[in-house]
Tab-separated table of C-alpha atoms and ligand atoms in Angstrom:
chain	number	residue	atom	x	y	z
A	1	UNK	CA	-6.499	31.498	96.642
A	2	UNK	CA	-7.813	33.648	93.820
A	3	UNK	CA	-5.483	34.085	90.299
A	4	UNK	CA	-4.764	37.613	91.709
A	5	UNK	CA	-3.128	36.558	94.878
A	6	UNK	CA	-0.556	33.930	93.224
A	7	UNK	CA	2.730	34.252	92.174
A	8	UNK	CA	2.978	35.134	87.898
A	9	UNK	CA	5.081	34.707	85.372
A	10	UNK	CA	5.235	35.832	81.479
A	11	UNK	CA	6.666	33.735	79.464
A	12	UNK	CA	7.470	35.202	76.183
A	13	UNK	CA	10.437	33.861	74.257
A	14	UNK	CA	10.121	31.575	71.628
A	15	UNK	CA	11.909	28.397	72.946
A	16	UNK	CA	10.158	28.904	76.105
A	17	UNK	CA	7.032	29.422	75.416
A	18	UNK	CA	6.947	26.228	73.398
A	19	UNK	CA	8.629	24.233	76.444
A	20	UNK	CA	5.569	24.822	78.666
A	21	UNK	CA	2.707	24.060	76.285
A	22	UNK	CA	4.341	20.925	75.371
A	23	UNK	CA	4.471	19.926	78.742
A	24	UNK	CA	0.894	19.722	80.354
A	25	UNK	CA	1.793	17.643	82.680
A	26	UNK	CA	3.592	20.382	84.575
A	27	UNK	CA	2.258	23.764	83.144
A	28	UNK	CA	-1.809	22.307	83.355
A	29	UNK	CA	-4.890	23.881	81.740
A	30	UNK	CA	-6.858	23.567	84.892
A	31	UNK	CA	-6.431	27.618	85.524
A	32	UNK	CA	-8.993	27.893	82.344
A	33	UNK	CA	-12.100	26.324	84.299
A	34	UNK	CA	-11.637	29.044	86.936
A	35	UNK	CA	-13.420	31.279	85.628
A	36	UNK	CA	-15.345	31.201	82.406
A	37	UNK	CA	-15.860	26.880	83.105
A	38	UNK	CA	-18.799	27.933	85.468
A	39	UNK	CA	-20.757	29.324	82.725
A	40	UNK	CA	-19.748	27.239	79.489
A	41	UNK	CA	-20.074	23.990	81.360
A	42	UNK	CA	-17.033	21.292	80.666
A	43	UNK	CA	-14.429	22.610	79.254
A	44	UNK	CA	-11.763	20.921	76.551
A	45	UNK	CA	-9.359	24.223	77.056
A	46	UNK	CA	-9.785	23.320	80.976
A	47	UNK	CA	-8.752	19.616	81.014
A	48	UNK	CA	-5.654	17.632	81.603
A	49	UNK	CA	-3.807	14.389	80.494
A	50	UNK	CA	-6.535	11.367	79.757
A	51	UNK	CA	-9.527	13.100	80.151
A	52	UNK	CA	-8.387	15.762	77.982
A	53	UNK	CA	-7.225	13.432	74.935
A	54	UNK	CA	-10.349	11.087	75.157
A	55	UNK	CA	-12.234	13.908	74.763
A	56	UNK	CA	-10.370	15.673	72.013
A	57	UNK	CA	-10.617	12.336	69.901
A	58	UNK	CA	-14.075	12.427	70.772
A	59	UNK	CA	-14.770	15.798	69.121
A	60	UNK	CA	-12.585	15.737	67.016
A	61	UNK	CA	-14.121	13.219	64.172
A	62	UNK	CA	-16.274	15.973	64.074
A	63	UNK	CA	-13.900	18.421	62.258
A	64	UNK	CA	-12.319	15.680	59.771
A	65	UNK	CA	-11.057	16.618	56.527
A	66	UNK	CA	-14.044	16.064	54.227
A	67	UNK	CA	-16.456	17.819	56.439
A	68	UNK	CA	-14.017	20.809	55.743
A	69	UNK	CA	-14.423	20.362	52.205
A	70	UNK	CA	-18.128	19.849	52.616
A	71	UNK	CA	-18.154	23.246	54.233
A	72	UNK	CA	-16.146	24.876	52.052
A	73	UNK	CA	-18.337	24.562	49.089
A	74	UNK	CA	-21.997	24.515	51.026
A	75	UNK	CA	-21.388	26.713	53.990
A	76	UNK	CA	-18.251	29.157	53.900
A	77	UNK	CA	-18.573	30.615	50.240
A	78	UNK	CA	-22.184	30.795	50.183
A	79	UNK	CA	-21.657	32.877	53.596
A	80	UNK	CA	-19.175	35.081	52.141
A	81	UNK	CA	-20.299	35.639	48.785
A	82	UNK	CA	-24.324	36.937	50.902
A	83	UNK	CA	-22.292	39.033	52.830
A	84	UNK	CA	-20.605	40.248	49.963
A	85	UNK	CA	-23.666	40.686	48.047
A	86	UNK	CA	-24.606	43.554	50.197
A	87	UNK	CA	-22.006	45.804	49.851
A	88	UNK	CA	-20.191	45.290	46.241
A	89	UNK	CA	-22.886	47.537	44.753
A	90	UNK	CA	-22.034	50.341	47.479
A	91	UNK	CA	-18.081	51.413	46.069
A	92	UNK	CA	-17.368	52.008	50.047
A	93	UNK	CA	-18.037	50.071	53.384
A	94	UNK	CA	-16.341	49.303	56.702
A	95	UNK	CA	-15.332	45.606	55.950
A	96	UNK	CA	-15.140	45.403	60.046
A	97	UNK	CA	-18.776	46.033	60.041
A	98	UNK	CA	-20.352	44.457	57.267
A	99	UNK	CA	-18.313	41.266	56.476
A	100	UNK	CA	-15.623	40.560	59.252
A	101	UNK	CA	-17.249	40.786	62.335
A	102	UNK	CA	-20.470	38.782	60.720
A	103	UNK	CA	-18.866	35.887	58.438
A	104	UNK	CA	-17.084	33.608	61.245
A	105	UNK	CA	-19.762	33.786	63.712
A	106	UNK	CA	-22.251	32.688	60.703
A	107	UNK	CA	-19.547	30.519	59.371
A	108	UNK	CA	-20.250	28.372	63.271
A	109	UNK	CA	-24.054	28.448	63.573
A	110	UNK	CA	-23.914	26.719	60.021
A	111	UNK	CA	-21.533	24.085	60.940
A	112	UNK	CA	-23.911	23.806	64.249
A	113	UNK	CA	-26.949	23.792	62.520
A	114	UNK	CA	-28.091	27.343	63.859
A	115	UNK	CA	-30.037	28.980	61.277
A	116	UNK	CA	-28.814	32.342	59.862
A	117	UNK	CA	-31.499	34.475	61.479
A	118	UNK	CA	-30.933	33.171	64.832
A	119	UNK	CA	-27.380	33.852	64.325
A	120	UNK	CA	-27.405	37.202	66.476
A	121	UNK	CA	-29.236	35.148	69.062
A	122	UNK	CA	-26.882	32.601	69.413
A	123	UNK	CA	-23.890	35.436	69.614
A	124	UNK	CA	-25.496	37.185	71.733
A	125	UNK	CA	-25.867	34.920	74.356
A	126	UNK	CA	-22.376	33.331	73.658
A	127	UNK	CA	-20.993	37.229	74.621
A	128	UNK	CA	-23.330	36.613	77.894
A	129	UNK	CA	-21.164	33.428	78.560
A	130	UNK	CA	-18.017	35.206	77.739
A	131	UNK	CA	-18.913	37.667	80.346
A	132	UNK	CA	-20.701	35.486	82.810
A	133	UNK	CA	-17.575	36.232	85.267
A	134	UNK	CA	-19.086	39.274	85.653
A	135	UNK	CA	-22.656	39.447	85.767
A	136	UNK	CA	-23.018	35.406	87.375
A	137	UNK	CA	-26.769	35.590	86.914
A	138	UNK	CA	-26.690	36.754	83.539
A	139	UNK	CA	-24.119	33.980	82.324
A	140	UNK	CA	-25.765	31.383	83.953
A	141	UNK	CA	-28.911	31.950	82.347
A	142	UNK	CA	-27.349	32.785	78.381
A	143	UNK	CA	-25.774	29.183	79.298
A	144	UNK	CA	-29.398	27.297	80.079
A	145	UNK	CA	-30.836	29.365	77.049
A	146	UNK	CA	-28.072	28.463	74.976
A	147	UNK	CA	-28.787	24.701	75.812
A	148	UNK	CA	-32.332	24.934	75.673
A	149	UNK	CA	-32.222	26.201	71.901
A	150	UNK	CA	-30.125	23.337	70.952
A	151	UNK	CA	-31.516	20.436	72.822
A	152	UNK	CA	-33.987	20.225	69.881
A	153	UNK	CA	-31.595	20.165	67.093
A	154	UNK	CA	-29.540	17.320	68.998
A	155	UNK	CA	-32.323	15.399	69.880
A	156	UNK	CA	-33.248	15.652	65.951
A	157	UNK	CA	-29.865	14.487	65.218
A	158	UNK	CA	-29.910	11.860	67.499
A	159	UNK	CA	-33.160	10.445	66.298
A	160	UNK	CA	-31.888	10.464	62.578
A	161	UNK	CA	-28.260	11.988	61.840
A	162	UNK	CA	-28.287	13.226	59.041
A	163	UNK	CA	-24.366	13.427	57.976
A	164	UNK	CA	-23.451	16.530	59.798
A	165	UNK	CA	-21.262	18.287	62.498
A	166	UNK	CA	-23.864	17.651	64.792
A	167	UNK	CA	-24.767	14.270	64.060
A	168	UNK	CA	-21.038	13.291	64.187
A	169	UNK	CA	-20.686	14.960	67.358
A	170	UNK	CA	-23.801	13.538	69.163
A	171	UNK	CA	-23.281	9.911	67.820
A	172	UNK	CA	-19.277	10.145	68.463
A	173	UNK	CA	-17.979	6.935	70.036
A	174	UNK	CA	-14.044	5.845	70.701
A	175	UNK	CA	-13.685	2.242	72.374
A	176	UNK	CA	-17.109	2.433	73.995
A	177	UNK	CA	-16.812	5.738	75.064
A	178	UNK	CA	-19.694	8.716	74.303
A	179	UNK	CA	-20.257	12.223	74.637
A	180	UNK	CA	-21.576	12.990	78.015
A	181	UNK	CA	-24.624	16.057	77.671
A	182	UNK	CA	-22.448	17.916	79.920
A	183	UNK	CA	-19.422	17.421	77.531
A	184	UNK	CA	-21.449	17.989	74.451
A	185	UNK	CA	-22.933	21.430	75.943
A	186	UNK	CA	-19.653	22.644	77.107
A	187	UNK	CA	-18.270	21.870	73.278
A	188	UNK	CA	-20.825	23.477	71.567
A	189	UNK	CA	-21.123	26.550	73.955
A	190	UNK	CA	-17.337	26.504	73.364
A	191	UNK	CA	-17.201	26.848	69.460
A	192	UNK	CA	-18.663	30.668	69.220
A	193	UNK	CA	-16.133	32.237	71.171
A	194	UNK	CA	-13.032	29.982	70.049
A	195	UNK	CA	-14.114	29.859	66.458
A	196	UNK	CA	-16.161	33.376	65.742
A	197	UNK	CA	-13.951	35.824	67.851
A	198	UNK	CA	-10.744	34.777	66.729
A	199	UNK	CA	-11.197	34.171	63.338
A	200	UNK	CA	-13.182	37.621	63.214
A	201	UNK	CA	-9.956	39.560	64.527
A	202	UNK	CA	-7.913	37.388	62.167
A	203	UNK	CA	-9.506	38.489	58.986
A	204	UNK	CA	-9.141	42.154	60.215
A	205	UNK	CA	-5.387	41.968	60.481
A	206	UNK	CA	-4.681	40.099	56.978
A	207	UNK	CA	-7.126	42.979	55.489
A	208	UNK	CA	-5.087	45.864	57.528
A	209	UNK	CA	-1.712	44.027	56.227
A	210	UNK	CA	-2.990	44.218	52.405
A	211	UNK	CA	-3.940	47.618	52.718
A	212	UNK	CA	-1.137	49.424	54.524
A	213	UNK	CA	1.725	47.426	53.433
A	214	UNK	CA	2.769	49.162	50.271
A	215	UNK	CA	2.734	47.010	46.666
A	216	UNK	CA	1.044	44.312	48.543
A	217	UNK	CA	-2.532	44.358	47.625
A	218	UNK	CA	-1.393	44.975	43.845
A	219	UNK	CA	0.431	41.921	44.550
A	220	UNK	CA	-1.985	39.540	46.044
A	221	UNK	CA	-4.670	41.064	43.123
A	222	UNK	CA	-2.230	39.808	40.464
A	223	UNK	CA	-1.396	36.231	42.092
A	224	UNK	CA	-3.890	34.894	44.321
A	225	UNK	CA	-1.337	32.051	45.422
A	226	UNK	CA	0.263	35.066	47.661
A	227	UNK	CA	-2.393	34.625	49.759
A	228	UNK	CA	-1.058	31.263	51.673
A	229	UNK	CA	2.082	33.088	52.737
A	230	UNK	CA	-0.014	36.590	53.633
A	231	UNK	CA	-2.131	34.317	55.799
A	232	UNK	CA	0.651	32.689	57.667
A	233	UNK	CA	2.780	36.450	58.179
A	234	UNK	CA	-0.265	37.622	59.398
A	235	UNK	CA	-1.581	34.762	61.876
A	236	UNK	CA	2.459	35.487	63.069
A	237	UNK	CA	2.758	39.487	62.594
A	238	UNK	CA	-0.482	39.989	64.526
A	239	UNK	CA	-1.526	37.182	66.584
A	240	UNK	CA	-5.319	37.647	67.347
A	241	UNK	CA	-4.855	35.219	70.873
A	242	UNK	CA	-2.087	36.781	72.299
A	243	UNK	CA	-1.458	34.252	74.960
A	244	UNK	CA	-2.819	31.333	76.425
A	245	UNK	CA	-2.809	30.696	80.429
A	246	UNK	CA	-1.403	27.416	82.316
A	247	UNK	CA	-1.049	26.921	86.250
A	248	UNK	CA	1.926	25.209	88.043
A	249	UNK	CA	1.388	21.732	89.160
A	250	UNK	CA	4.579	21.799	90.641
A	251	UNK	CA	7.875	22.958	91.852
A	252	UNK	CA	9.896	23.754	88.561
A	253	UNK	CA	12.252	25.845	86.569
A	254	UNK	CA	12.138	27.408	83.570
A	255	UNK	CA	15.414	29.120	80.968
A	256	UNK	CA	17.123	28.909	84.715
A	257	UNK	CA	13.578	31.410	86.442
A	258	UNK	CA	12.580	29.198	89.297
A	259	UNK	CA	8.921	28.876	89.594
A	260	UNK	CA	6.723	27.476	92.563
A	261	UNK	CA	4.389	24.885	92.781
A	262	UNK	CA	0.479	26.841	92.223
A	263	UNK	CA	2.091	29.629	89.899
A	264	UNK	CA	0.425	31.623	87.022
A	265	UNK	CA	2.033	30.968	83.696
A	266	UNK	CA	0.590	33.979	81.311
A	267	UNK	CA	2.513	32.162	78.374
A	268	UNK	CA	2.467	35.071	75.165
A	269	UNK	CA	2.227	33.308	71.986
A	270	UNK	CA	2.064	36.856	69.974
A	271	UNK	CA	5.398	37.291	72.087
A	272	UNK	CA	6.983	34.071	70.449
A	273	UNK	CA	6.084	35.197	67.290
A	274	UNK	CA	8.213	38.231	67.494
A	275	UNK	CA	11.480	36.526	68.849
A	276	UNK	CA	13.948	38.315	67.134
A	277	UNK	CA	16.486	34.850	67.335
A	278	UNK	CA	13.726	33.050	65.408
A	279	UNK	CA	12.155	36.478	63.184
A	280	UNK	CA	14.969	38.766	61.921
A	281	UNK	CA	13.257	42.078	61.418
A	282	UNK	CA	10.268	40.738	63.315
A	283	UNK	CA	7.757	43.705	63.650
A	284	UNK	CA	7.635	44.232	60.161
A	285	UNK	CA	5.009	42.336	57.705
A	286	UNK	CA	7.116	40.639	55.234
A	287	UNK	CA	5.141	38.161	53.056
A	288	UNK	CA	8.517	37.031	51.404
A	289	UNK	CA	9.980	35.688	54.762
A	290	UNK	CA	10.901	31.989	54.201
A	291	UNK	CA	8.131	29.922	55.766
A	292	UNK	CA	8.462	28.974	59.326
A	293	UNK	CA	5.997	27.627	61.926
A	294	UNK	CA	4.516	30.297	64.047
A	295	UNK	CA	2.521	29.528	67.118
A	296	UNK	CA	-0.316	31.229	66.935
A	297	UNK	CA	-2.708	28.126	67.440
A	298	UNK	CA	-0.534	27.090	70.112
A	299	UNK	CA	1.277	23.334	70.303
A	300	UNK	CA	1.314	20.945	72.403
A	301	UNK	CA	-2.276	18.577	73.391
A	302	UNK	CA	-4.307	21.520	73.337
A	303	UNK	CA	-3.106	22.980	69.511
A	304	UNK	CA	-6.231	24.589	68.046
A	305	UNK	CA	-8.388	22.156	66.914
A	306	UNK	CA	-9.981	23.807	64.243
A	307	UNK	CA	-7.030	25.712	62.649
A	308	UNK	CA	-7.596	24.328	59.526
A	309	UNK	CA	-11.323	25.273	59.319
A	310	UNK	CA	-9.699	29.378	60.024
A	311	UNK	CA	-6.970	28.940	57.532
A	312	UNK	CA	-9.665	28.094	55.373
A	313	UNK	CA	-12.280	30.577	56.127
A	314	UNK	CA	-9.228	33.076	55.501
A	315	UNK	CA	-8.254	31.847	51.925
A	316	UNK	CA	-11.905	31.546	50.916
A	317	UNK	CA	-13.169	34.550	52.821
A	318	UNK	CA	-10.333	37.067	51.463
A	319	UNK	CA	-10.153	35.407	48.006
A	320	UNK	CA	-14.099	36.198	48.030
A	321	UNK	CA	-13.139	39.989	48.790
A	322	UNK	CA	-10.742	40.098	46.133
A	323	UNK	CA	-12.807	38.855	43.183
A	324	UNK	CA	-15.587	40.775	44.371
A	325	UNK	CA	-14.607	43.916	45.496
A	326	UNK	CA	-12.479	45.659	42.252
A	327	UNK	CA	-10.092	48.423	43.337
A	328	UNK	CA	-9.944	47.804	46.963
A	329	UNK	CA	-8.353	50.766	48.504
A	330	UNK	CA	-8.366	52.663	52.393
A	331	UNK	CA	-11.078	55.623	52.112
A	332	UNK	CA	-9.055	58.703	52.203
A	333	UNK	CA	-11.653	60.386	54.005
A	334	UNK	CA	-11.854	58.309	57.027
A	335	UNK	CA	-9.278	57.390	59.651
A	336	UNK	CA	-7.050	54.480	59.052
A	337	UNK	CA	-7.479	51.083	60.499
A	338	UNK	CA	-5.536	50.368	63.974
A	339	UNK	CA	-5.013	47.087	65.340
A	340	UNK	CA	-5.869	47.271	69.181
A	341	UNK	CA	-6.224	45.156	72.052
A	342	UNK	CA	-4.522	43.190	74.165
A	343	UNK	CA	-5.720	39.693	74.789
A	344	UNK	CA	-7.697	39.755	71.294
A	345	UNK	CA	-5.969	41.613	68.511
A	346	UNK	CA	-7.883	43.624	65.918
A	347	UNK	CA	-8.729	46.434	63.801
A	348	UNK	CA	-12.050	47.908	64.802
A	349	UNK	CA	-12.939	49.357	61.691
A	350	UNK	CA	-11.611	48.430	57.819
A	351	UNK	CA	-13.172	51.613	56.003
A	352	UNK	CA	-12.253	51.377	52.226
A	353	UNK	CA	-13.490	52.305	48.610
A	354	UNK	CA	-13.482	49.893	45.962
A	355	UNK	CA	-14.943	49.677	42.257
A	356	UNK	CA	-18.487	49.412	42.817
A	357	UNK	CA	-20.589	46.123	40.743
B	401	HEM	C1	-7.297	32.576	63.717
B	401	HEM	C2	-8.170	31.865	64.392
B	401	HEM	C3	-7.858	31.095	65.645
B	401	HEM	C4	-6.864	31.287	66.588
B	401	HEM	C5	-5.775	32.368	66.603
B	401	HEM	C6	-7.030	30.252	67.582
B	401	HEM	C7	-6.175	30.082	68.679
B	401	HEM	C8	-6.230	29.009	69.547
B	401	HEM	C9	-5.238	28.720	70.567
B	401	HEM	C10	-3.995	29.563	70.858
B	401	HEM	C11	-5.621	27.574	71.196
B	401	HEM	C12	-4.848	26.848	72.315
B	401	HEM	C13	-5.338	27.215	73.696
B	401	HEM	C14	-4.443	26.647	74.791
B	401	HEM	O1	-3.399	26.040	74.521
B	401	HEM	O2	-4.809	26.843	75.979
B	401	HEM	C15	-6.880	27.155	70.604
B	401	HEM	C16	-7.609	26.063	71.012
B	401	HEM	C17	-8.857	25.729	70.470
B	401	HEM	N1	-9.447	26.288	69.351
B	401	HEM	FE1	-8.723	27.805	68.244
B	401	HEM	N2	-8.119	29.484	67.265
B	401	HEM	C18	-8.646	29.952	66.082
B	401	HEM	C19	-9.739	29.438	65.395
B	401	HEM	C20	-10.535	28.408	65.829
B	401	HEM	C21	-11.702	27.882	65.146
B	401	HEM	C22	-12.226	28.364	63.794
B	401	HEM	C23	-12.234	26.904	65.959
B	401	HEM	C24	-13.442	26.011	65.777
B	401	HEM	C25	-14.442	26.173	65.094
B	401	HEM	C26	-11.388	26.787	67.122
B	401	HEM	C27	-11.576	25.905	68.159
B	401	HEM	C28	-10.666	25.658	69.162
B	401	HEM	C29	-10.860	24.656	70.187
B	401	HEM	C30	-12.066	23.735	70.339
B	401	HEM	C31	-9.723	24.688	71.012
B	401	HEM	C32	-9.440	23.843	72.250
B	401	HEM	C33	-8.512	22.702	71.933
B	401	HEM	C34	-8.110	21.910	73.150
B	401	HEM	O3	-8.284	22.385	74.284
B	401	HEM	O4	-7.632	20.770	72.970
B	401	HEM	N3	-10.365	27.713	67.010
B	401	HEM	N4	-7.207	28.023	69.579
């Protein structure tokens, strides 16, 4: 039976939507590897129980705390501050454009070891992956060319790690156990599109916040330590995954809904982060609300693993536009930004004016 043909729910209130991601064991992740697992190989997102958590410790050494600060310094401001270079000379750009929908997706191939002229390569095919659902022939080959590009640069690593993502990853061992290829594919062909598309969207709502909500950019110019709490209301104000999908393993009830063995939970996180019982006034962007955990990187065994890595490319990436871009202001002459979408949230254009240097 197809997704289409089974019974679905949407679960979007707070309390509720935390109850089923915390419990895999009857909401499972299996429903991910129906579709998009055939092209990106195994699949963390897909997995259950055991297999899941062995291979989350596996992968994620990988993404330990002074590798973020490694790529903080080496990797993430260098990529900001090129990006940057381009337009703070110009006085006007669309940020969507030239720095938001470039900076994450560069921000990966670096940690991967992808270098930054094969970057559009490497997205491209990851988009071919992505889409593979619907053009089988097409996914399935991005996926082997994908593979094929990196098989050198993991045999390298292999041969002599050098102290890297990569090297970590390839060399990873818990209690005997390794990285299978087909596990260390399906990460990598993974990262783009969990790490680049999100993040990408992410930036492009904090950026919409600053310049529509009134007083706040002038505040966040004149106390950079605003930006913590901006990045939080805005992960919660405009969640860029809107929801995350879990199947059924069983008979079951949920806030008193009955729901059958096989069923479709389409469980909105974005929804959860408007629950008026937990958010008073919750459409509204309010950077003074007391802080609260949202759940826009989900909870539960399958919480976002690298959540840190996108808080950070957000406080480095919009500190970056701040020092750099003087004046930042919407371009009066073109149409504000609108935050669209459904399943991905995001402005798709930023066009502003700003003090040119
Ligand atoms: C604002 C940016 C991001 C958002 C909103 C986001 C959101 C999410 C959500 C909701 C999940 C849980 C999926 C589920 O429960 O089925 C998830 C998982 C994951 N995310 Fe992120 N993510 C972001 C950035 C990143 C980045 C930068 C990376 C890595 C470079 C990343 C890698 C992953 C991986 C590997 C998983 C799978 C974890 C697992 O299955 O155990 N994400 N993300």
């Amino acid at each position: 039976m197809g997704v289409a043909d089974r019974q679905s729910f949407l679960v979007t209130r707070w309390e509720d939507v935390e109850t089923v991601l915390r419990d895999g064991e009857t909401f499972s992740s299996s429903i991910n590897a129906e579709h998009i697992g055939q092209f990106m190989g195994e699949l963390m997102l897909a997995m259950d129980g055991k297999e899941h958590r062995a291979y989350r410790n596996l992968v994620a050494h990988a993404f330990r705390a002074s590798q973020l600060e490694h790529w903080d310094d080496e990797l993430v401001r260098p990529t900001i501050n090129r990006l940057l270079d381009d337009i703070a000379p110009l006085g006007r750009a669309d940020l969507v454009a030239a720095i938001t929908s470039q900076y994450p997706v560069q921000v990966i191939c670096g940690i991967v070891g992808v270098p930054v002229e094969d970057s559009a390569q490497f997205q491209r095919w990851a988009e071919e992956i992505n889409t593979g659902p619907l053009n089988p022939p097409q996914g399935m080959a991005a996926s082997q060319a994908m593979r094929d590009y990196l098989a050198p640069l993991v045999e390298a690593r292999r041969a002599s790690p050098t102290g890297d993502f990569l090297s970590d990853l390839v060399r990873a061992e818990i209690e005997g156990e390794v990285l299978t290829d087909g596990k260390l594919y399906g990460f990598l062909r993974l990262l783009l599109p969990a790490g680049a598309e999100t993040t990408f969207r992410a930036l492009g709502n904090a950026l919409t916040a600053m310049l529509t909500v009134p007083g706040l950019m002038d505040r966040v110019y004149a106390d950079r330590e605003l930006l913590a709490p901006l990045i939080e209301e805005t992960l919660r104000w405009e969640t860029s995954v809107t929801q995350v999908s879990r199947v059924a393993t069983r008979d079951t009830e949920l806030a008193g809904c009955p729901i059958p063995k096989g069923a479709v939970m389409n469980v909105l996180t974005g929804s959860a982060n408007h629950d008026e019982a937990r958010y008073p006034h919750s459409e509204e962007f309010d950077v003074d609300r007391p802080p609260q955990n949202h759940l826009t990187f989900g909870t539960g065994q399958h919480q976002c693993l690298g959540m840190h890595l996108a808080r950070m490319e957000m406080r480095v990436g919009l500190g970056a536009i701040l020092d750099r871009l003087p004046n930042l202001r919407l371009d009066p002459e073109m149409p504000p930004p609108v935050i669209e979408g459904l399943a991905f949230r995001g402005p798709n254009a930023l066009n502003v004016r700003f003090d040119p240097s």
